[in-house]
Coordinates of N, CA and C in Angstrom, one line a residue:
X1 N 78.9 17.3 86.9 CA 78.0 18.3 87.6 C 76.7 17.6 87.8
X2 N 76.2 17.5 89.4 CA 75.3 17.3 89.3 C 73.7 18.0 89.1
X3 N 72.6 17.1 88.5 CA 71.0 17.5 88.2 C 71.2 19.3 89.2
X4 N 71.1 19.6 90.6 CA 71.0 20.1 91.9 C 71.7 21.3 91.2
X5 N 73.1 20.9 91.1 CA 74.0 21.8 90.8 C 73.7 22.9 89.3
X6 N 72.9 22.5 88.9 CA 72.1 23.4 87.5 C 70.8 23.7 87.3
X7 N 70.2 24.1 89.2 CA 69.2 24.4 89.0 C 69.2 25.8 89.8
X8 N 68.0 26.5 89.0 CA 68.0 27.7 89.6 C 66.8 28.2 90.1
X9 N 67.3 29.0 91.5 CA 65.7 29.1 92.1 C 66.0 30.6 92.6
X10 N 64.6 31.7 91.8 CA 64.4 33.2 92.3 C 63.6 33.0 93.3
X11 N 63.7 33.4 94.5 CA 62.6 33.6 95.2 C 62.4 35.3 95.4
X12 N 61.0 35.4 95.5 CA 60.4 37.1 95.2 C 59.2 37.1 96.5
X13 N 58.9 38.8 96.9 CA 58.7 38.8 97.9 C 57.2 39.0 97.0
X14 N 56.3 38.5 97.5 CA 54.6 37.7 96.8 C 53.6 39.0 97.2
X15 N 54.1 39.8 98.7 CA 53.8 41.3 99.0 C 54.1 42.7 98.2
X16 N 55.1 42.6 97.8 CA 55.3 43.5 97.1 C 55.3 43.4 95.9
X17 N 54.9 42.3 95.1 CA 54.2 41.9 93.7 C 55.3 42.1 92.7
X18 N 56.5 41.2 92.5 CA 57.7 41.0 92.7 C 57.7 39.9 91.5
X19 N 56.6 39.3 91.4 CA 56.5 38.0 90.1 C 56.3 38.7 89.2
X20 N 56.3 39.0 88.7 CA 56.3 39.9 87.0 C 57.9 39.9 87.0
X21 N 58.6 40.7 87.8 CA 59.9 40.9 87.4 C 60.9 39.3 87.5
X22 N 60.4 38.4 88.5 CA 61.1 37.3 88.9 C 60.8 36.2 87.1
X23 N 59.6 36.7 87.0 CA 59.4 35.9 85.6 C 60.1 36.0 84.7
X24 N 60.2 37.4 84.6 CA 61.0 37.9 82.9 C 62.3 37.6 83.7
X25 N 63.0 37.6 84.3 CA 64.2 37.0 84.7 C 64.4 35.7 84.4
X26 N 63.2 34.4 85.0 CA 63.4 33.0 84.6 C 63.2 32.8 83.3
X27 N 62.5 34.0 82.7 CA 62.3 34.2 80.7 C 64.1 33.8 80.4
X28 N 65.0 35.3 80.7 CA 65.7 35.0 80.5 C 66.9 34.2 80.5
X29 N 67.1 33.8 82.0 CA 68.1 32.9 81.8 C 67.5 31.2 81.4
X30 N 66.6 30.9 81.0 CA 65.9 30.2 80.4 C 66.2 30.0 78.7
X31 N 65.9 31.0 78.3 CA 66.3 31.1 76.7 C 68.0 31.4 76.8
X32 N 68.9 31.9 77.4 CA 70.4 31.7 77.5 C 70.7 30.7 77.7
X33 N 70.1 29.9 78.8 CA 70.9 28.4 79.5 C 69.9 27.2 78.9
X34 N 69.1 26.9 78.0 CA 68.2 26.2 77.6 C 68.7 24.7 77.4
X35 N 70.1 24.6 77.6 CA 70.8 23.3 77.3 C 71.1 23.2 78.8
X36 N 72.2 24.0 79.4 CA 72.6 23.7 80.7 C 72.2 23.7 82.1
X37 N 70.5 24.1 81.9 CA 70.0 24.1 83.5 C 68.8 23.2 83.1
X38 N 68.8 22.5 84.3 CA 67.8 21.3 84.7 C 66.5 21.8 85.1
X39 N 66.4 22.6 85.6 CA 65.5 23.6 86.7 C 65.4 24.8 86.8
X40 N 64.4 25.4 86.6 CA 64.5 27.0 87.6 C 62.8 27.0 87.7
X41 N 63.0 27.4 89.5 CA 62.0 27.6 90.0 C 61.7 28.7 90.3
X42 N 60.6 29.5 90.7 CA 60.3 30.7 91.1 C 59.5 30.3 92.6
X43 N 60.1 30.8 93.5 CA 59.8 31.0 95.0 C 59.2 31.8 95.3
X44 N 58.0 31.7 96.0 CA 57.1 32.8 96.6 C 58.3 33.4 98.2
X45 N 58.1 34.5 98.4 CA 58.6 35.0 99.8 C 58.0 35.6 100.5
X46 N 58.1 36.7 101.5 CA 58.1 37.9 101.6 C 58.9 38.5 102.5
X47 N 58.8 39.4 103.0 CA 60.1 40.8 103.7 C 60.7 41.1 102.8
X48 N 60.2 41.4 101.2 CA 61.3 42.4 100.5 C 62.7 41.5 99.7
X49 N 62.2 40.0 99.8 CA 63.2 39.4 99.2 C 63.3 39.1 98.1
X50 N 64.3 39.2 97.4 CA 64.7 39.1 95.7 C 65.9 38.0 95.9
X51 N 65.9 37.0 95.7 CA 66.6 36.2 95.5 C 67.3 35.4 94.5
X52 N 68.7 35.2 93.9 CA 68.4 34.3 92.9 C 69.9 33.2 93.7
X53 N 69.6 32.0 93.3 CA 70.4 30.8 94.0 C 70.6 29.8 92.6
X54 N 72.2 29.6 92.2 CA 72.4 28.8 91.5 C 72.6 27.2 92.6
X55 N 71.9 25.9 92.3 CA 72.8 24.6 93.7 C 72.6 25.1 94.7
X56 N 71.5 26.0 95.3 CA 71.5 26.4 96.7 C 72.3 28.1 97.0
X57 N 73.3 27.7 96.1 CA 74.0 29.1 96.7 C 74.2 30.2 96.1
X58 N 73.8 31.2 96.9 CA 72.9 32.3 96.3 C 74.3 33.0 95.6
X59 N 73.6 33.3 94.9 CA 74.6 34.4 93.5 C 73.9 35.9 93.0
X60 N 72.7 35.9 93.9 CA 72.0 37.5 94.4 C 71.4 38.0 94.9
X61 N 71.2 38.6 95.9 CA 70.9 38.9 96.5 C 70.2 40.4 96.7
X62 N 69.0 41.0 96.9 CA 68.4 42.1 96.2 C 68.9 42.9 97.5
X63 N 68.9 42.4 98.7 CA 69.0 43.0 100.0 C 70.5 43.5 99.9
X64 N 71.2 42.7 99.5 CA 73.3 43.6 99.2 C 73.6 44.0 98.1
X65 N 72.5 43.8 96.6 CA 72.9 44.0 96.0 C 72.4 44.9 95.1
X66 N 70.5 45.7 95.4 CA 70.1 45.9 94.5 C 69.2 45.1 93.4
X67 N 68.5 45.3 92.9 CA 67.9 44.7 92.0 C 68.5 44.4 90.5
X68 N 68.6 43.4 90.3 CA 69.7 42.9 89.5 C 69.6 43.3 87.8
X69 N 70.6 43.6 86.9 CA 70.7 43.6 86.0 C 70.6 42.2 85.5
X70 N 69.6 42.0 84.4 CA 69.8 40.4 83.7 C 70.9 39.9 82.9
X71 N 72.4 41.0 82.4 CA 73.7 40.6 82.4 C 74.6 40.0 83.4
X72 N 74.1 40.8 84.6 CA 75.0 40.6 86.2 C 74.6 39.2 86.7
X73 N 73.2 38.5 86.5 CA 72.6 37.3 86.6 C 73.2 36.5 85.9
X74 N 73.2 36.5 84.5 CA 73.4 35.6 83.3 C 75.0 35.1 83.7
X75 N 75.7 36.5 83.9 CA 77.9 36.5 84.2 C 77.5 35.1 85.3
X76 N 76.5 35.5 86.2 CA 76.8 34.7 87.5 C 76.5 33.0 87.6
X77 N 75.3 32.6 86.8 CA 74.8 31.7 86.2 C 75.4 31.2 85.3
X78 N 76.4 31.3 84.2 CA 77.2 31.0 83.7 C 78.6 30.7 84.4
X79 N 79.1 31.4 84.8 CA 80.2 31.1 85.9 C 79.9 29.8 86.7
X80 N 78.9 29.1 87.0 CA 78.4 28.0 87.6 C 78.0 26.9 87.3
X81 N 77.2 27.1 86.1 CA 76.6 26.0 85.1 C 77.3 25.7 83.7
X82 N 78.0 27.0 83.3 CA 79.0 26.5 81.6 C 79.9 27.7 81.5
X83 N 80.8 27.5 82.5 CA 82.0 28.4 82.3 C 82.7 28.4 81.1
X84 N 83.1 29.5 80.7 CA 83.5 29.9 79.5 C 82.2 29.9 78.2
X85 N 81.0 29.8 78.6 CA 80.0 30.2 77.4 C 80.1 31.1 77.3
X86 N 80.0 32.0 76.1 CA 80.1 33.0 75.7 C 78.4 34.0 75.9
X87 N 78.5 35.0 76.2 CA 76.8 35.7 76.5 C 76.6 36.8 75.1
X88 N 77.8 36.8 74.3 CA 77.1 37.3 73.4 C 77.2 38.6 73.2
X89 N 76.1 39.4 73.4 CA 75.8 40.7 73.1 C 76.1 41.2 75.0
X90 N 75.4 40.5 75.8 CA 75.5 40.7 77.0 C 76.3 40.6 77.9
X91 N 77.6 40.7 77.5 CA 78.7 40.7 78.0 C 79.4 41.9 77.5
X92 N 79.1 43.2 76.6 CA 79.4 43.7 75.9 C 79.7 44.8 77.2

């Protein structure tokens, strides 16, 4: 797997003041994935975008999906970066 393929990037809409929540999100999958991701960046945007992209390809989307649960994140980021890790309490 390559460096690319284990990085993660939220982009947040910088108008609607969106970085507070995009942070505590890179908080957490940060302290879950602390071994298996290379990267996570936070993206400035705007028009209301909530983004999160494991390798490019997005795994959420706030526009189809809502604003995301940090279980529904973690399931998705894990599925990508160390399938079969266990989440613990957050899989419960």
């Amino acid at each position: 797997m390559t460096a690319d393929a284990r990085r993660v990037e939220i982009e947040y809409c910088t108008r609607c003041r969106w970085l507070p929540r995009a942070a505590w999100l890179a908080q957490e999958l940060l302290t879950t994935f602390e071994q298996e991701l290379t990267e996570l960046a936070l993206r400035p945007g705007t028009g209301g975008v909530f983004v999160v992209r494991v390798g490019g390809e997005v795994v959420w989307d706030r526009r189809e999906q809502g604003f995301p649960e940090p279980t529904a994140v973690k399931q998705a980021v894990r599925d990508r970066v160390a399938p079969g890790k266990p989440l613990g309490h957050s899989e419960r």
